Short mmCIF file of C-alpha atoms in Angstrom, two decimals:
data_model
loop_
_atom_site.label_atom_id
_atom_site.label_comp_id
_atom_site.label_asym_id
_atom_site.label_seq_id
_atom_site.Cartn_x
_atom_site.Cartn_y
_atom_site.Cartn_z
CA UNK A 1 0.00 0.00 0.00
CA UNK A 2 1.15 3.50 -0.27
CA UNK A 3 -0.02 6.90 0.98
CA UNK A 4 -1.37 9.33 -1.75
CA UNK A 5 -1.72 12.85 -1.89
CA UNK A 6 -2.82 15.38 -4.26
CA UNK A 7 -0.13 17.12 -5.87
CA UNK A 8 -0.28 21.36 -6.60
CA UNK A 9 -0.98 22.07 -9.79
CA UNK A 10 2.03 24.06 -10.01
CA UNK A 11 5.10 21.46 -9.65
CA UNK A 12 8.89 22.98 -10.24
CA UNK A 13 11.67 20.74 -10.52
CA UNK A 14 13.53 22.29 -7.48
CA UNK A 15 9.82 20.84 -5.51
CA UNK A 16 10.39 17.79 -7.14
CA UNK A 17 13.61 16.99 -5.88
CA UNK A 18 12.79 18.29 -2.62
CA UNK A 19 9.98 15.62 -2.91
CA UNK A 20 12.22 13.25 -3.18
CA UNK A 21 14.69 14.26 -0.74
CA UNK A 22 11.70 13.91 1.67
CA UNK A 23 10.94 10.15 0.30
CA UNK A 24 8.05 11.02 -2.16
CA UNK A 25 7.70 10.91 -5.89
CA UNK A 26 5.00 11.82 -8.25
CA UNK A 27 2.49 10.20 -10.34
CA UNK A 28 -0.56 10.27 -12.65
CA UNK A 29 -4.01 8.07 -13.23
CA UNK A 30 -3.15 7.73 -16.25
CA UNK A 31 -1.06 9.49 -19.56
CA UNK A 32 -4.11 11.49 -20.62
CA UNK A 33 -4.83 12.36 -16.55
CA UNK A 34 -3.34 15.98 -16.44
CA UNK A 35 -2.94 15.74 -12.43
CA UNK A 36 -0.63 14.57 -10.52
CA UNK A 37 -0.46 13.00 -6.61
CA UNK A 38 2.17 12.02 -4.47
CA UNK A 39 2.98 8.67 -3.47
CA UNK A 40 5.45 6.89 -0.70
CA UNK A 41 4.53 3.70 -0.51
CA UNK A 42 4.61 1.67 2.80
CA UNK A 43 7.47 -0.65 1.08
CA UNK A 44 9.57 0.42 -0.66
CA UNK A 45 11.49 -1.28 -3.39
CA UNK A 46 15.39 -1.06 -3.10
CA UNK A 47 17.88 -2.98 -4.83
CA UNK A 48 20.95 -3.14 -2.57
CA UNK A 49 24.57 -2.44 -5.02
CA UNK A 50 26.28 -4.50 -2.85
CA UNK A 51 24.18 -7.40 -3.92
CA UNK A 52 23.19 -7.09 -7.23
CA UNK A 53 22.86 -10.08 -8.76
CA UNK A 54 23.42 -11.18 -12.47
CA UNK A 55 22.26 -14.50 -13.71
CA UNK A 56 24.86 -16.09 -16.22
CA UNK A 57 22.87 -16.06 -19.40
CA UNK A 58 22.67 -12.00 -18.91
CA UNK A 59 26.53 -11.67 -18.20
CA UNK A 60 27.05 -13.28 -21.31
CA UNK A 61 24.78 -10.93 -22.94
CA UNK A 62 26.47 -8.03 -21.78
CA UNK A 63 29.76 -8.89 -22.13
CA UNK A 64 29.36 -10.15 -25.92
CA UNK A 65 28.08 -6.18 -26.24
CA UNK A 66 25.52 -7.38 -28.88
CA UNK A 67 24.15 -3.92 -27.89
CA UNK A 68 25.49 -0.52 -27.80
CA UNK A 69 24.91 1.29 -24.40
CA UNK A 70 25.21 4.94 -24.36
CA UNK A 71 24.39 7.59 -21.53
CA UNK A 72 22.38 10.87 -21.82
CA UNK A 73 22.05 10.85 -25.34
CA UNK A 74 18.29 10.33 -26.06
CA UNK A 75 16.58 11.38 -22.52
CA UNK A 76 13.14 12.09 -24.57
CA UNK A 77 13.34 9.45 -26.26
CA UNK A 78 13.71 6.96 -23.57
CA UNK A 79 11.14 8.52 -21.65
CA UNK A 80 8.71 8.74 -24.58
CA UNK A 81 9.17 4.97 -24.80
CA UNK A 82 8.35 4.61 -20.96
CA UNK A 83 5.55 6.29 -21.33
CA UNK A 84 4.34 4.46 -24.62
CA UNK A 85 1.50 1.94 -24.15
CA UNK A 86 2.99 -2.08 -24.70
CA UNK A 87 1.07 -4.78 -25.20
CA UNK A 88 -1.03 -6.21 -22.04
CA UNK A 89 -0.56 -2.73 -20.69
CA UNK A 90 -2.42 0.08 -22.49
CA UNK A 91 -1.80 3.18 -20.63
CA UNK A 92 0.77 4.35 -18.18
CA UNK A 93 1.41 6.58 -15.22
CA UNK A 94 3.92 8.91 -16.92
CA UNK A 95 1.52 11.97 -18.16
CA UNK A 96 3.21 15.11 -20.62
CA UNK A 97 3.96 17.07 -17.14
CA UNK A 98 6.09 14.29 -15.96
CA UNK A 99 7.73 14.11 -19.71
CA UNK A 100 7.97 17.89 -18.77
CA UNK A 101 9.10 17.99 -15.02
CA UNK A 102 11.96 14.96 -15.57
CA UNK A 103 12.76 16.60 -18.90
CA UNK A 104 14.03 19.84 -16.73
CA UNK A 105 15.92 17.46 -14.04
CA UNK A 106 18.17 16.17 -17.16
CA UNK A 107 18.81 19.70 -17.94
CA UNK A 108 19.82 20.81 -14.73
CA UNK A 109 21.76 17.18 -14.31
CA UNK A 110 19.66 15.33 -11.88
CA UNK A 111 17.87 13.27 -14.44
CA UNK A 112 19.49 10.64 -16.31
CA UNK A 113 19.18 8.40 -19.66
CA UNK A 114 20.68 5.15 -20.32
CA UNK A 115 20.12 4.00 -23.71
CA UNK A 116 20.46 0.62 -25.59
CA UNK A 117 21.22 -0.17 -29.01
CA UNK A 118 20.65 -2.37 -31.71
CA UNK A 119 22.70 -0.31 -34.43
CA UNK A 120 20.54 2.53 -34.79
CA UNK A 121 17.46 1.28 -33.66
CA UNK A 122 17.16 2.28 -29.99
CA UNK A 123 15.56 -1.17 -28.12
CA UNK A 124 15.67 -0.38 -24.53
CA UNK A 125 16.78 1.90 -21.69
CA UNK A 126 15.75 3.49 -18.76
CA UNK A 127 15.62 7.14 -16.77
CA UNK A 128 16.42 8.42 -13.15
CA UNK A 129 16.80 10.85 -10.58
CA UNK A 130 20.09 11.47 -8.93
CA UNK A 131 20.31 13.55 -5.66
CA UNK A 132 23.27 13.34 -3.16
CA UNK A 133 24.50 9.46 -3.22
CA UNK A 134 20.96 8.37 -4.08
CA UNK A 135 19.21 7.13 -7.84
CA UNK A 136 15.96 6.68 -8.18
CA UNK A 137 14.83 4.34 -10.89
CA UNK A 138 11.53 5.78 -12.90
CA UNK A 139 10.60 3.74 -15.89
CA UNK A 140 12.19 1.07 -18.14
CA UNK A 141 11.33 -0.19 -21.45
CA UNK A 142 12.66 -2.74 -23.97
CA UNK A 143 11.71 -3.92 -27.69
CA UNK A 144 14.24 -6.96 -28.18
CA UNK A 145 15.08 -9.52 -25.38
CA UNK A 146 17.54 -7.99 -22.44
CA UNK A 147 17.85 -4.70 -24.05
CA UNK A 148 16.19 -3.55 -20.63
CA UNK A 149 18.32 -5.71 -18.49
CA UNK A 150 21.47 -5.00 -20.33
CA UNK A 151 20.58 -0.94 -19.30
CA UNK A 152 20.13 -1.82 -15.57
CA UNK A 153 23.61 -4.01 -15.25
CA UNK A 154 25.56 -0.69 -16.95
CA UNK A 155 23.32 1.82 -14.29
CA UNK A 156 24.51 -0.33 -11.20
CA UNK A 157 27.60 -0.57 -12.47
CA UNK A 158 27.96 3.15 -13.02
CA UNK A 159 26.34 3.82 -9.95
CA UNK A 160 29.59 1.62 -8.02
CA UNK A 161 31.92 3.85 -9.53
CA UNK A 162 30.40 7.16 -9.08
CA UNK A 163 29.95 6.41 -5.20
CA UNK A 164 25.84 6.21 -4.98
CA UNK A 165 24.63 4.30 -2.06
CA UNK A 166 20.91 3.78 -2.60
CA UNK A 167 19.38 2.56 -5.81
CA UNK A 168 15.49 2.83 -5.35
CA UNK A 169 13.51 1.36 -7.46
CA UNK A 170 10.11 2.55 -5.83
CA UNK A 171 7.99 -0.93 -6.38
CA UNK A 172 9.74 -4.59 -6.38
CA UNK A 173 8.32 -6.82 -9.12
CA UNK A 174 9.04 -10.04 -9.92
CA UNK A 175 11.83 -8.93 -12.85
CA UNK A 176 13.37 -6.80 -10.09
CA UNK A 177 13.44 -9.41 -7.87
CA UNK A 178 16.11 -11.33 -10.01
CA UNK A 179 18.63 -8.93 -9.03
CA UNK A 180 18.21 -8.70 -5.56
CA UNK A 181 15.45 -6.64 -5.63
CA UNK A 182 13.56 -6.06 -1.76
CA UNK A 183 11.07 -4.27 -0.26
CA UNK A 184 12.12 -1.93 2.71
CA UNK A 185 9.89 -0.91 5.23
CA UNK A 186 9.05 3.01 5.01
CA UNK A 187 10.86 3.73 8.35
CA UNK A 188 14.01 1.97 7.02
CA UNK A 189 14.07 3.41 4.03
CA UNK A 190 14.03 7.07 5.34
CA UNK A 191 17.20 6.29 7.35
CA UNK A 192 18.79 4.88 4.27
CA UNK A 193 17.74 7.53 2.22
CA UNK A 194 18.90 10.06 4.94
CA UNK A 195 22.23 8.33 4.58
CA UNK A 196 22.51 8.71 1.04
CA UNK A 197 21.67 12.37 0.61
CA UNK A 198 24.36 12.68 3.14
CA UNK A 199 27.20 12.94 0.52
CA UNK A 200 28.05 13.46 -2.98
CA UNK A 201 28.27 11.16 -5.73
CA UNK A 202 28.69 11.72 -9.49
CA UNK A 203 27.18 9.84 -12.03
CA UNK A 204 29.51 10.84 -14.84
CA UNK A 205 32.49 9.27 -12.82
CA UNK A 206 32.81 6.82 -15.97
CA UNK A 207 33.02 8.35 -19.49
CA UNK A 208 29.58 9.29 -20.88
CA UNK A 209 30.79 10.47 -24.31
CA UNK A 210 31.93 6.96 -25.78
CA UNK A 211 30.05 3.61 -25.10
CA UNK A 212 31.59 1.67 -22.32
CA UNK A 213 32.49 -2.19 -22.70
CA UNK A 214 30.25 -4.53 -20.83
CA UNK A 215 33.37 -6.79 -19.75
CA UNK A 216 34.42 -3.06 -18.53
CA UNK A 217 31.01 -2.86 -16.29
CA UNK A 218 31.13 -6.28 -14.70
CA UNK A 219 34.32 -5.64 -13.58
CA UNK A 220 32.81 -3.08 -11.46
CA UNK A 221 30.33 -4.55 -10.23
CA UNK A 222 32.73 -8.00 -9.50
CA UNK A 223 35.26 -5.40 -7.83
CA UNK A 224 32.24 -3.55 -6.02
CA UNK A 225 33.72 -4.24 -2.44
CA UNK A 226 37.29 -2.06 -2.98
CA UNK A 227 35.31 0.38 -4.89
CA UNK A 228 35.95 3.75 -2.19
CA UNK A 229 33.34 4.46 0.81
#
């Protein structure tokens, strides 16, 4: 369950982040819903970097880089895909204010793209939120097999090297779950959250202006425990 609470209809991105420096985030009914409320849900989904877990047939995905995996190079488009309706799901929780509010977080470099590719054809990524030592997952998508998955292991492993403590991934499904996705009671979660705004971290710690190997990104994650406090 979460708690829910109408938002203003006047949302900046500086009351946005302050949102989630507080533990909430924003969403919508639905993509043609113009409102917006605020949600922080009872459990909340975390998935802990210093257990990330990787099945086999995925490592071999990523380290045969049958994709290309790029950084803050298509934030619209990710998001646009995000908010697309997919089969078995018709509509979606990210509304044009979101596509709006996020769009001004990547400009002001809080929000952040990762982007997977099948030659040209972009297949998959995700988007975020960085504040302090803390990312918080929004929205995936993917249009060939892993394309999403491939995205998440290159985000945790860029998260290890920039020094992030807390990837939040609001909700734990069952696809989450695979890599060591849990639920953390609301209390707990403040205090890790608290932790984790406590600091600095910087997401562009790895180049962003060349795609990086995925032997390159395992490594990190393999090596996460000398990675620096």
């Amino acid at each position: 369950m979460s708690s829910r609470d109408q938002a203003p209809s006047e949302i900046t991105p500086e009351i946005l982040l302050r949102a989630y420096a507080c533990g909430i985030f924003p969403m919508s009914e639905s993509a043609d819903d113009p409102g917006l409320f605020w949600v922080e849900p009872e459990e909340r989904g975390v998935i802990p970097l210093d257990g990330f877990r990787i099945a086999s047939r995925l490592a071999r995905t990523v380290r045969s880089d049958a994709f290309t995996v790029t950084v803050n190079t298509a934030f619209k488009r990710v998001i646009a895909e995000c908010a697309a309706p997919k089969p078995g799901r018709d509509d979606t929780w990210i509304n044009q204010r979101i596509r709006d509010l996020y769009t001004a977080l990547h400009g002001m470099g809080h929000a952040h793209s990762v982007e997977v590719w099948d030659g040209e054809t972009l297949v998959g990524g995700l988007y975020g939120v960085s504040l302090g030592r803390a990312f918080f997952g929004e929205s995936m998508f993917h249009h060939a097999r892993d394309a999403s998955k491939v995205a998440l292991v290159h985000l945790v492993a860029r998260l290890i090297a920039g020094g992030f403590k807390l990837l939040d991934t609001q909700y734990v499904t069952e696809h989450l779950r695979t890599f060591g996705a849990a639920e953390v009671p609301r209390r707990r979660y403040r205090v890790m959250l608290d932790k984790a705004l406590n600091g600095i971290a910087d997401f562009e710690k790895l180049p962003v202006d060349f795609p990086l190997k995925g032997t390159t990104m395992l490594d990190i994650i393999a090596n996460r425990d000398k990675s620096p406090a």
